């Protein structure tokens, strides 16, 4: 095999690689001899089919496989002989006009990883912002859950806003019942906005035993095309009218959530709050550490790695911007600062390379057990029938495995560096801790400060680490009741059985890897 270097500029390398025709033909002949005993052909005993007939039957496929194997081995030899550390998979092209019996001329181009002097792991100074979990914070969480686990008690008289009705309903389009438009003893809270517009309002004043027929028009964007924008009627039978009652936070309340006592519920909530604040504390320390690491190193990074990182950031940003109320303005904002996001991508790549060097120099590893867990978790995003194929793909593709391993590996290196750092502690409030994280998130890759207030899409892109940063937020009325909801955030405690007449859930962007700035 002949290797000729054609480009050596910065981190870019290019080569022409010639694989002799004899190398490929020897592989073909060897494969024919290997499979010949297994070939079956009328007129010949098993294992006695002549080689020339085997070649005629399977020669094209065998040659294709032999050429592919030869190219793979040639790339391995190129990397080994030239002591290359490819940043990404090399771009390999087979010369035009190649045919069986000729030498295979390959054009190979790639970018290599830069040579990085062993980074120092001494001298990092970090401030650990701690947040004690107060009884008041636990009580607030209890009250938030109680407010979303609203209880209702039977009442006499007409239903008012805030009351719950237990109803049967039958939907009809042009006088004919439609699929999914019928339910029995369904709960409905007037004013909750869970059903399509106009449905709940027309039941104000209803009493137990009432029968009504109401007319409503489905939204234009309703998922069921046969109902979207159509005027329909619903026959209603009211079984009960209930008024909201105060939720008493006691052992019975805890038992309704699947727990044994209020003490257990309180303990779970306190543990959750401690875990959340610990995550925020680590986020702040990680950002400070990476800022110090980035400030001390400046070297060229492979453009292809930067571009791949940038495209990942940009994809998330555009998806989030498109989900904004004023999508056009949000898209214009991120477009105006596109160069800043490229700098963020470059910073991430540089930090990733630094952390990799530090980890390798200090024996930080991701165990085979941890890798198996990562693969299993990642496989869950695929259909059941595709999960095994994904696992095999990662196991056989070093680049894919490296991409899957990278986040955990970098976190392990960060933890290693935090242990080596000089750490001082300072007690703050949760609000102060979050403010410190937000302030840091608005610093771009060149350490120039951006305004504190940004569009939601911009803020999401600037985050460096989102661990435990979520707050209890908007209601999620489509969630099914969860018996163990007590230990979750308040927005996971909402219950309610979905009825066809309810509003469709808001569309969400596909789940993607967060655009976190390291």
PDB file of N, CA, C and O in Angstrom, residues 131-146 249 253 262-274 276-277 430 486 488 490:
ATOM      1  N   UNK A 131     -27.288  26.169  49.907  1.00  0.00           N
ATOM      2  CA  UNK A 131     -28.629  26.648  50.256  1.00  0.00           C
ATOM      3  C   UNK A 131     -29.239  25.679  51.264  1.00  0.00           C
ATOM      4  O   UNK A 131     -29.596  24.550  50.912  1.00  0.00           O
ATOM      5  N   UNK A 132     -29.370  26.083  52.518  1.00  0.00           N
ATOM      6  CA  UNK A 132     -30.045  25.207  53.491  1.00  0.00           C
ATOM      7  C   UNK A 132     -31.534  25.129  53.182  1.00  0.00           C
ATOM      8  O   UNK A 132     -32.151  26.132  52.794  1.00  0.00           O
ATOM      9  N   UNK A 133     -32.092  23.946  53.315  1.00  0.00           N
ATOM     10  CA  UNK A 133     -33.518  23.769  53.047  1.00  0.00           C
ATOM     11  C   UNK A 133     -34.291  24.089  54.320  1.00  0.00           C
ATOM     12  O   UNK A 133     -34.181  23.387  55.323  1.00  0.00           O
ATOM     13  N   UNK A 134     -35.066  25.142  54.274  1.00  0.00           N
ATOM     14  CA  UNK A 134     -35.809  25.585  55.453  1.00  0.00           C
ATOM     15  C   UNK A 134     -37.149  24.870  55.569  1.00  0.00           C
ATOM     16  O   UNK A 134     -37.659  24.305  54.592  1.00  0.00           O
ATOM     17  N   UNK A 135     -37.708  24.915  56.771  1.00  0.00           N
ATOM     18  CA  UNK A 135     -39.044  24.346  56.979  1.00  0.00           C
ATOM     19  C   UNK A 135     -40.069  25.088  56.128  1.00  0.00           C
ATOM     20  O   UNK A 135     -41.044  24.493  55.649  1.00  0.00           O
ATOM     21  N   UNK A 136     -39.837  26.397  55.951  1.00  0.00           N
ATOM     22  CA  UNK A 136     -40.765  27.189  55.148  1.00  0.00           C
ATOM     23  C   UNK A 136     -40.803  26.708  53.705  1.00  0.00           C
ATOM     24  O   UNK A 136     -41.866  26.656  53.078  1.00  0.00           O
ATOM     25  N   UNK A 137     -39.640  26.330  53.170  1.00  0.00           N
ATOM     26  CA  UNK A 137     -39.584  25.852  51.785  1.00  0.00           C
ATOM     27  C   UNK A 137     -40.327  24.530  51.646  1.00  0.00           C
ATOM     28  O   UNK A 137     -41.021  24.295  50.650  1.00  0.00           O
ATOM     29  N   UNK A 138     -40.196  23.660  52.650  1.00  0.00           N
ATOM     30  CA  UNK A 138     -40.903  22.381  52.619  1.00  0.00           C
ATOM     31  C   UNK A 138     -42.410  22.617  52.704  1.00  0.00           C
ATOM     32  O   UNK A 138     -43.193  22.005  51.974  1.00  0.00           O
ATOM     33  N   UNK A 139     -42.798  23.527  53.603  1.00  0.00           N
ATOM     34  CA  UNK A 139     -44.225  23.845  53.741  1.00  0.00           C
ATOM     35  C   UNK A 139     -44.788  24.409  52.449  1.00  0.00           C
ATOM     36  O   UNK A 139     -45.903  24.067  52.035  1.00  0.00           O
ATOM     37  N   UNK A 140     -44.019  25.257  51.783  1.00  0.00           N
ATOM     38  CA  UNK A 140     -44.451  25.831  50.503  1.00  0.00           C
ATOM     39  C   UNK A 140     -44.667  24.744  49.455  1.00  0.00           C
ATOM     40  O   UNK A 140     -45.641  24.776  48.707  1.00  0.00           O
ATOM     41  N   UNK A 141     -43.771  23.760  49.436  1.00  0.00           N
ATOM     42  CA  UNK A 141     -43.928  22.646  48.493  1.00  0.00           C
ATOM     43  C   UNK A 141     -45.169  21.829  48.826  1.00  0.00           C
ATOM     44  O   UNK A 141     -45.915  21.408  47.926  1.00  0.00           O
ATOM     45  N   UNK A 142     -45.404  21.605  50.115  1.00  0.00           N
ATOM     46  CA  UNK A 142     -46.603  20.875  50.523  1.00  0.00           C
ATOM     47  C   UNK A 142     -47.862  21.607  50.076  1.00  0.00           C
ATOM     48  O   UNK A 142     -48.801  21.008  49.543  1.00  0.00           O
ATOM     49  N   UNK A 143     -47.875  22.907  50.279  1.00  0.00           N
ATOM     50  CA  UNK A 143     -49.055  23.701  49.923  1.00  0.00           C
ATOM     51  C   UNK A 143     -49.258  23.729  48.416  1.00  0.00           C
ATOM     52  O   UNK A 143     -50.392  23.737  47.934  1.00  0.00           O
ATOM     53  N   UNK A 144     -48.156  23.745  47.665  1.00  0.00           N
ATOM     54  CA  UNK A 144     -48.272  23.752  46.205  1.00  0.00           C
ATOM     55  C   UNK A 144     -48.897  22.448  45.723  1.00  0.00           C
ATOM     56  O   UNK A 144     -49.759  22.433  44.847  1.00  0.00           O
ATOM     57  N   UNK A 145     -48.445  21.327  46.288  1.00  0.00           N
ATOM     58  CA  UNK A 145     -49.023  20.039  45.906  1.00  0.00           C
ATOM     59  C   UNK A 145     -50.486  19.976  46.308  1.00  0.00           C
ATOM     60  O   UNK A 145     -51.345  19.522  45.557  1.00  0.00           O
ATOM     61  N   UNK A 146     -50.779  20.462  47.508  1.00  0.00           N
ATOM     62  CA  UNK A 146     -52.165  20.426  47.993  1.00  0.00           C
ATOM     63  C   UNK A 146     -53.079  21.247  47.092  1.00  0.00           C
ATOM     64  O   UNK A 146     -54.219  20.852  46.813  1.00  0.00           O
ATOM     65  N   UNK A 249     -53.636  19.317  55.025  1.00  0.00           N
ATOM     66  CA  UNK A 249     -52.358  18.618  54.901  1.00  0.00           C
ATOM     67  C   UNK A 249     -52.122  17.811  56.164  1.00  0.00           C
ATOM     68  O   UNK A 249     -51.702  18.337  57.199  1.00  0.00           O
ATOM     69  N   UNK A 253     -53.950  13.037  53.806  1.00  0.00           N
ATOM     70  CA  UNK A 253     -53.513  13.641  52.543  1.00  0.00           C
ATOM     71  C   UNK A 253     -52.315  12.883  51.984  1.00  0.00           C
ATOM     72  O   UNK A 253     -52.248  12.580  50.792  1.00  0.00           O
ATOM     73  N   UNK A 262     -47.691  11.858  56.862  1.00  0.00           N
ATOM     74  CA  UNK A 262     -47.245  13.208  56.530  1.00  0.00           C
ATOM     75  C   UNK A 262     -45.749  13.346  56.790  1.00  0.00           C
ATOM     76  O   UNK A 262     -45.045  14.037  56.052  1.00  0.00           O
ATOM     77  N   UNK A 263     -45.255  12.658  57.806  1.00  0.00           N
ATOM     78  CA  UNK A 263     -43.820  12.709  58.102  1.00  0.00           C
ATOM     79  C   UNK A 263     -42.998  12.168  56.939  1.00  0.00           C
ATOM     80  O   UNK A 263     -41.969  12.741  56.554  1.00  0.00           O
ATOM     81  N   UNK A 264     -43.476  11.057  56.343  1.00  0.00           N
ATOM     82  CA  UNK A 264     -42.769  10.499  55.202  1.00  0.00           C
ATOM     83  C   UNK A 264     -42.819  11.445  54.011  1.00  0.00           C
ATOM     84  O   UNK A 264     -41.816  11.655  53.307  1.00  0.00           O
ATOM     85  N   UNK A 265     -43.992  12.038  53.772  1.00  0.00           N
ATOM     86  CA  UNK A 265     -44.138  12.994  52.676  1.00  0.00           C
ATOM     87  C   UNK A 265     -43.205  14.181  52.864  1.00  0.00           C
ATOM     88  O   UNK A 265     -42.516  14.608  51.932  1.00  0.00           O
ATOM     89  N   UNK A 266     -43.160  14.699  54.078  1.00  0.00           N
ATOM     90  CA  UNK A 266     -42.294  15.850  54.369  1.00  0.00           C
ATOM     91  C   UNK A 266     -40.826  15.490  54.151  1.00  0.00           C
ATOM     92  O   UNK A 266     -40.056  16.277  53.589  1.00  0.00           O
ATOM     93  N   UNK A 267     -40.453  14.300  54.562  1.00  0.00           N
ATOM     94  CA  UNK A 267     -39.064  13.872  54.377  1.00  0.00           C
ATOM     95  C   UNK A 267     -38.692  13.744  52.914  1.00  0.00           C
ATOM     96  O   UNK A 267     -37.587  14.122  52.501  1.00  0.00           O
ATOM     97  N   UNK A 268     -39.621  13.201  52.125  1.00  0.00           N
ATOM     98  CA  UNK A 268     -39.359  13.063  50.699  1.00  0.00           C
ATOM     99  C   UNK A 268     -39.209  14.427  50.027  1.00  0.00           C
ATOM    100  O   UNK A 268     -38.314  14.639  49.197  1.00  0.00           O
ATOM    101  N   UNK A 269     -40.067  15.352  50.393  1.00  0.00           N
ATOM    102  CA  UNK A 269     -39.990  16.690  49.808  1.00  0.00           C
ATOM    103  C   UNK A 269     -38.709  17.402  50.211  1.00  0.00           C
ATOM    104  O   UNK A 269     -38.066  18.074  49.387  1.00  0.00           O
ATOM    105  N   UNK A 270     -38.318  17.252  51.468  1.00  0.00           N
ATOM    106  CA  UNK A 270     -37.076  17.887  51.913  1.00  0.00           C
ATOM    107  C   UNK A 270     -35.884  17.294  51.165  1.00  0.00           C
ATOM    108  O   UNK A 270     -34.977  18.025  50.731  1.00  0.00           O
ATOM    109  N   UNK A 271     -35.885  15.971  50.985  1.00  0.00           N
ATOM    110  CA  UNK A 271     -34.804  15.330  50.241  1.00  0.00           C
ATOM    111  C   UNK A 271     -34.751  15.796  48.801  1.00  0.00           C
ATOM    112  O   UNK A 271     -33.671  16.011  48.235  1.00  0.00           O
ATOM    113  N   UNK A 272     -35.931  15.984  48.197  1.00  0.00           N
ATOM    114  CA  UNK A 272     -35.982  16.461  46.823  1.00  0.00           C
ATOM    115  C   UNK A 272     -35.413  17.873  46.728  1.00  0.00           C
ATOM    116  O   UNK A 272     -34.625  18.180  45.825  1.00  0.00           O
ATOM    117  N   UNK A 273     -35.814  18.734  47.653  1.00  0.00           N
ATOM    118  CA  UNK A 273     -35.316  20.115  47.638  1.00  0.00           C
ATOM    119  C   UNK A 273     -33.804  20.147  47.854  1.00  0.00           C
ATOM    120  O   UNK A 273     -33.096  20.938  47.212  1.00  0.00           O
ATOM    121  N   UNK A 274     -33.306  19.296  48.735  1.00  0.00           N
ATOM    122  CA  UNK A 274     -31.857  19.238  48.965  1.00  0.00           C
ATOM    123  C   UNK A 274     -31.126  18.778  47.712  1.00  0.00           C
ATOM    124  O   UNK A 274     -30.055  19.297  47.369  1.00  0.00           O
ATOM    125  N   UNK A 276     -32.180  19.125  44.610  1.00  0.00           N
ATOM    126  CA  UNK A 276     -32.262  20.189  43.608  1.00  0.00           C
ATOM    127  C   UNK A 276     -31.232  21.280  43.875  1.00  0.00           C
ATOM    128  O   UNK A 276     -30.533  21.732  42.961  1.00  0.00           O
ATOM    129  N   UNK A 277     -31.144  21.717  45.123  1.00  0.00           N
ATOM    130  CA  UNK A 277     -30.193  22.785  45.436  1.00  0.00           C
ATOM    131  C   UNK A 277     -28.752  22.303  45.311  1.00  0.00           C
ATOM    132  O   UNK A 277     -27.875  23.069  44.915  1.00  0.00           O
ATOM    133  N   UNK A 430     -31.778  30.401  47.832  1.00  0.00           N
ATOM    134  CA  UNK A 430     -31.965  29.755  46.523  1.00  0.00           C
ATOM    135  C   UNK A 430     -32.050  30.804  45.421  1.00  0.00           C
ATOM    136  O   UNK A 430     -31.515  30.617  44.321  1.00  0.00           O
ATOM    137  N   UNK A 486     -46.035  12.652  45.252  1.00  0.00           N
ATOM    138  CA  UNK A 486     -45.573  13.518  46.325  1.00  0.00           C
ATOM    139  C   UNK A 486     -44.122  13.903  46.203  1.00  0.00           C
ATOM    140  O   UNK A 486     -43.752  15.024  46.503  1.00  0.00           O
ATOM    141  N   UNK A 488     -42.420  14.236  43.554  1.00  0.00           N
ATOM    142  CA  UNK A 488     -42.119  14.913  42.295  1.00  0.00           C
ATOM    143  C   UNK A 488     -42.419  16.393  42.441  1.00  0.00           C
ATOM    144  O   UNK A 488     -42.971  16.868  43.424  1.00  0.00           O
ATOM    145  N   UNK A 490     -44.316  19.990  41.678  1.00  0.00           N
ATOM    146  CA  UNK A 490     -45.741  20.240  41.740  1.00  0.00           C
ATOM    147  C   UNK A 490     -46.415  20.103  40.392  1.00  0.00           C
ATOM    148  O   UNK A 490     -47.564  19.712  40.309  1.00  0.00           O
TER     149      UNK A 490
END
